[in-house]
């Protein structure tokens, strides 16, 4: 899918796109092509920019995750959006597919998170431990399938791999998430976690904006989308 077909919103300050699962947002030790570079190339061609293109990465999504992703097109927008995220003003909801035996219909999960940078993995602890940070999310079970159920999750904090680690700590890793204990991988190496909505204030106009993204129709997401149509 071409980038222009994935644009959710664009003006002089923001570019909001649908990130496909498997895309790398920023460079890492793999050296693989990044979505940020792809977007810069798009902007350079669209606006015929002769020099370097400014693009600010406001937030990230894990590589195997899909959904709403925001970039800043100006340094002013980047600075103001960073302030919003630091103040936890934006609201994020996610869709996650887990085993159907998930015991509750709604609730709040609170853990203390630690991070292993060498393994690029986090762990959710029931109680506070050294070097841990509090992590909190709210969940609601919104649909059941033959073997899985769909959870809608609202993040209250934004820790590394927070949703993946918190659900795994209950014994319910996200479908396909081998890193956090899923029994089987997805065929394309992705995980069934999707950044569904993002609400924030426009960095210049201060207008409240709501962005929504549908998962791509692959795997079990086909059933999710067909049931919602």
CSV table of C-alpha atoms in Angstrom, one decimal:
chain,number,residue,atom,x,y,z
A,1,UNK,CA,0.0,0.0,0.0
A,2,UNK,CA,1.4,3.4,-1.0
A,3,UNK,CA,2.0,6.0,1.7
A,4,UNK,CA,-0.6,8.4,0.3
A,5,UNK,CA,-3.2,5.7,0.7
A,6,UNK,CA,-2.4,5.4,4.4
A,7,UNK,CA,-2.6,9.1,5.3
A,8,UNK,CA,-5.2,9.7,8.0
A,9,UNK,CA,-4.5,13.5,8.4
A,10,UNK,CA,-2.1,16.0,7.0
A,11,UNK,CA,-1.6,19.8,7.3
A,12,UNK,CA,1.4,22.1,7.6
A,13,UNK,CA,2.3,20.8,11.1
A,14,UNK,CA,1.2,17.2,11.3
A,15,UNK,CA,1.2,14.0,9.3
A,16,UNK,CA,-0.8,11.1,10.7
A,17,UNK,CA,-0.6,7.7,9.0
A,18,UNK,CA,-1.6,4.1,9.4
A,19,UNK,CA,1.5,2.1,10.3
A,20,UNK,CA,1.5,-1.4,8.9
A,21,UNK,CA,2.6,-4.2,11.2
A,22,UNK,CA,6.3,-5.1,10.6
A,23,UNK,CA,7.4,-1.6,9.7
A,24,UNK,CA,10.3,-0.1,11.7
A,25,UNK,CA,9.6,3.5,12.8
A,26,UNK,CA,13.2,4.6,13.6
A,27,UNK,CA,16.5,3.0,12.9
A,28,UNK,CA,17.9,0.3,15.1
A,29,UNK,CA,20.8,-2.2,15.1
A,30,UNK,CA,19.1,-4.2,12.3
A,31,UNK,CA,19.9,-1.4,9.8
A,32,UNK,CA,16.5,-2.1,8.1
A,33,UNK,CA,14.8,0.7,6.2
A,34,UNK,CA,12.6,2.9,8.4
A,35,UNK,CA,9.2,4.4,8.1
A,36,UNK,CA,10.6,7.8,9.0
A,37,UNK,CA,12.9,7.8,6.0
A,38,UNK,CA,10.0,6.6,3.8
A,39,UNK,CA,7.9,9.5,5.0
A,40,UNK,CA,10.7,12.0,4.4
A,41,UNK,CA,11.1,10.8,0.8
A,42,UNK,CA,7.3,11.2,0.3
A,43,UNK,CA,7.4,14.8,1.7
A,44,UNK,CA,10.4,15.7,-0.4
A,45,UNK,CA,8.8,14.6,-3.6
A,46,UNK,CA,5.3,16.0,-2.8
A,47,UNK,CA,6.5,19.4,-1.9
A,48,UNK,CA,9.6,19.5,-4.2
A,49,UNK,CA,11.9,20.3,-1.3
A,50,UNK,CA,15.5,20.9,-2.5
A,51,UNK,CA,17.2,20.3,0.8
A,52,UNK,CA,16.8,18.1,3.8
A,53,UNK,CA,13.3,17.4,5.0
A,54,UNK,CA,12.4,17.9,8.7
A,55,UNK,CA,10.4,15.2,10.3
A,56,UNK,CA,9.9,14.7,14.0
A,57,UNK,CA,9.1,11.3,15.5
A,58,UNK,CA,6.5,12.1,18.2
A,59,UNK,CA,5.9,8.6,19.5
A,60,UNK,CA,6.6,5.1,18.5
A,61,UNK,CA,4.9,1.8,17.9
A,62,UNK,CA,6.6,-1.5,18.3
A,63,UNK,CA,7.7,-3.0,15.0
A,64,UNK,CA,5.2,-5.9,15.0
A,65,UNK,CA,2.3,-3.6,15.9
A,66,UNK,CA,0.1,-1.6,13.5
A,67,UNK,CA,-2.1,1.5,13.9
A,68,UNK,CA,-2.2,5.3,14.2
A,69,UNK,CA,1.2,7.0,14.1
A,70,UNK,CA,1.9,10.8,14.3
A,71,UNK,CA,4.8,12.7,12.8
A,72,UNK,CA,5.6,16.4,13.3
A,73,UNK,CA,6.4,18.4,10.1
A,74,UNK,CA,7.9,21.4,12.0
A,75,UNK,CA,10.1,21.8,15.0
A,76,UNK,CA,7.4,23.9,16.7
A,77,UNK,CA,4.9,21.1,16.3
A,78,UNK,CA,7.4,18.5,17.6
A,79,UNK,CA,8.3,20.5,20.7
A,80,UNK,CA,4.6,21.1,21.6
A,81,UNK,CA,3.6,17.5,20.9
A,82,UNK,CA,6.5,16.2,23.0
A,83,UNK,CA,5.2,18.4,25.9
A,84,UNK,CA,1.7,16.9,25.5
A,85,UNK,CA,3.0,13.3,25.6
A,86,UNK,CA,5.2,14.1,28.6
A,87,UNK,CA,2.1,15.5,30.3
A,88,UNK,CA,0.0,12.5,29.3
A,89,UNK,CA,-2.5,14.6,27.5
A,90,UNK,CA,-3.0,12.4,24.5
A,91,UNK,CA,-5.4,9.4,24.9
A,92,UNK,CA,-4.6,6.1,23.2
A,93,UNK,CA,-6.7,3.1,22.7
A,94,UNK,CA,-5.5,-0.3,21.3
A,95,UNK,CA,-7.1,-3.5,20.1
A,96,UNK,CA,-5.5,-6.7,21.3
A,97,UNK,CA,-6.4,-10.3,20.5
A,98,UNK,CA,-5.8,-12.8,23.4
A,99,UNK,CA,-7.0,-16.3,24.3
A,100,UNK,CA,-10.7,-16.6,24.7
A,101,UNK,CA,-10.3,-17.9,28.2
A,102,UNK,CA,-9.4,-14.4,29.4
A,103,UNK,CA,-11.4,-14.3,32.6
A,104,UNK,CA,-12.7,-10.7,32.9
A,105,UNK,CA,-14.9,-8.4,30.9
A,106,UNK,CA,-13.4,-5.1,32.1
A,107,UNK,CA,-11.0,-3.8,34.6
A,108,UNK,CA,-7.7,-2.0,35.3
A,109,UNK,CA,-4.3,-3.5,35.4
A,110,UNK,CA,-1.6,-2.0,37.6
A,111,UNK,CA,1.9,-3.3,37.6
A,112,UNK,CA,5.5,-2.2,38.2
A,113,UNK,CA,7.6,-2.5,35.1
A,114,UNK,CA,11.3,-3.2,34.7
A,115,UNK,CA,13.1,-3.2,31.4
A,116,UNK,CA,15.9,-5.4,30.1
A,117,UNK,CA,17.6,-3.4,27.4
A,118,UNK,CA,19.9,-6.2,26.2
A,119,UNK,CA,16.8,-8.4,25.5
A,120,UNK,CA,14.6,-5.5,24.5
A,121,UNK,CA,12.0,-6.8,26.8
A,122,UNK,CA,10.0,-5.6,29.8
A,123,UNK,CA,8.6,-7.4,32.8
A,124,UNK,CA,5.4,-6.6,34.8
A,125,UNK,CA,5.7,-7.1,38.5
A,126,UNK,CA,2.8,-7.2,41.0
A,127,UNK,CA,4.7,-5.2,43.5
A,128,UNK,CA,7.2,-2.4,43.4
A,129,UNK,CA,10.8,-3.6,42.8
A,130,UNK,CA,14.1,-1.7,42.4
A,131,UNK,CA,14.3,0.4,39.2
A,132,UNK,CA,10.6,-0.2,38.3
A,133,UNK,CA,8.0,2.3,37.0
A,134,UNK,CA,4.3,2.1,37.6
A,135,UNK,CA,2.2,1.0,34.6
A,136,UNK,CA,-1.6,1.2,34.4
A,137,UNK,CA,-4.1,0.4,31.7
A,138,UNK,CA,-7.8,-0.1,31.4
A,139,UNK,CA,-9.4,-2.9,29.4
A,140,UNK,CA,-12.8,-3.9,28.1
A,141,UNK,CA,-13.7,-7.2,26.4
A,142,UNK,CA,-15.6,-6.2,23.3
A,143,UNK,CA,-15.9,-9.4,21.1
A,144,UNK,CA,-15.4,-13.2,21.2
A,145,UNK,CA,-14.3,-15.5,18.5
A,146,UNK,CA,-13.8,-19.2,18.3
A,147,UNK,CA,-10.5,-19.3,20.1
A,148,UNK,CA,-9.7,-15.6,20.8
A,149,UNK,CA,-11.3,-12.5,22.3
A,150,UNK,CA,-10.8,-8.9,21.4
A,151,UNK,CA,-9.9,-6.5,24.1
A,152,UNK,CA,-10.0,-2.7,23.8
A,153,UNK,CA,-7.3,-1.1,25.9
A,154,UNK,CA,-6.8,2.4,27.1
A,155,UNK,CA,-3.3,3.3,28.2
A,156,UNK,CA,-2.9,5.5,31.2
A,157,UNK,CA,0.9,5.3,31.2
A,158,UNK,CA,3.2,4.6,28.3
A,159,UNK,CA,5.9,2.1,29.3
A,160,UNK,CA,8.1,0.0,27.0
A,161,UNK,CA,6.1,-3.0,25.8
A,162,UNK,CA,3.5,-2.2,28.4
A,163,UNK,CA,0.4,-3.9,27.0
A,164,UNK,CA,2.4,-6.9,25.9
A,165,UNK,CA,4.1,-7.4,29.2
A,166,UNK,CA,1.0,-6.7,31.4
A,167,UNK,CA,-1.2,-9.1,29.5
A,168,UNK,CA,1.5,-11.7,29.5
A,169,UNK,CA,1.9,-11.4,33.2
A,170,UNK,CA,-1.7,-12.7,33.6
A,171,UNK,CA,-0.9,-15.7,31.4
A,172,UNK,CA,-2.6,-14.2,28.3
A,173,UNK,CA,0.0,-13.0,25.8
A,174,UNK,CA,-1.2,-11.3,22.6
A,175,UNK,CA,-1.7,-13.6,19.7
A,176,UNK,CA,1.5,-14.2,17.8
A,177,UNK,CA,3.7,-12.5,20.5
A,178,UNK,CA,6.4,-15.2,20.9
A,179,UNK,CA,8.6,-12.8,22.9
A,180,UNK,CA,6.0,-12.7,25.7
A,181,UNK,CA,5.0,-16.3,25.7
A,182,UNK,CA,2.5,-16.8,22.9
A,183,UNK,CA,2.4,-20.5,21.9
A,184,UNK,CA,2.4,-19.8,18.1
A,185,UNK,CA,3.6,-17.0,15.8
A,186,UNK,CA,1.6,-15.3,13.2
A,187,UNK,CA,2.6,-16.3,9.7
A,188,UNK,CA,3.9,-12.8,8.9
A,189,UNK,CA,5.8,-12.4,12.1
A,190,UNK,CA,3.5,-9.7,13.5
A,191,UNK,CA,1.5,-9.6,16.7
A,192,UNK,CA,-2.2,-9.0,17.0
A,193,UNK,CA,-1.9,-5.6,18.7
A,194,UNK,CA,-3.3,-2.5,16.9
A,195,UNK,CA,-3.2,1.2,17.9
A,196,UNK,CA,-6.8,1.9,17.2
A,197,UNK,CA,-7.3,5.6,18.2
A,198,UNK,CA,-5.3,8.6,19.3
A,199,UNK,CA,-6.7,11.8,20.6
A,200,UNK,CA,-4.5,14.9,21.0
A,201,UNK,CA,-4.5,18.7,20.8
A,202,UNK,CA,-3.4,20.2,17.6
A,203,UNK,CA,0.0,21.8,18.4
A,204,UNK,CA,-0.9,25.2,16.8
A,205,UNK,CA,-4.7,25.5,16.7
A,206,UNK,CA,-5.3,23.7,20.0
A,207,UNK,CA,-8.2,21.9,18.5
A,208,UNK,CA,-8.9,18.4,19.9
A,209,UNK,CA,-8.3,15.8,17.1
A,210,UNK,CA,-9.3,12.2,17.1
A,211,UNK,CA,-7.6,9.8,14.7
A,212,UNK,CA,-8.8,6.3,14.0
A,213,UNK,CA,-7.2,3.4,12.1
A,214,UNK,CA,-8.5,0.0,11.1
A,215,UNK,CA,-6.2,-3.1,11.1
A,216,UNK,CA,-5.3,-4.5,7.7
A,217,UNK,CA,-7.5,-7.4,6.7
A,218,UNK,CA,-5.1,-10.2,7.4
A,219,UNK,CA,-5.3,-13.2,9.8
A,220,UNK,CA,-7.9,-12.9,12.5
A,221,UNK,CA,-8.3,-9.2,11.8
A,222,UNK,CA,-10.5,-10.2,8.8
A,223,UNK,CA,-13.1,-11.5,11.3
A,224,UNK,CA,-12.8,-8.5,13.5
A,225,UNK,CA,-13.4,-6.1,10.6
A,226,UNK,CA,-16.2,-8.1,9.0
A,227,UNK,CA,-18.1,-8.3,12.3
A,228,UNK,CA,-17.8,-4.5,12.7
A,229,UNK,CA,-19.1,-3.7,9.2
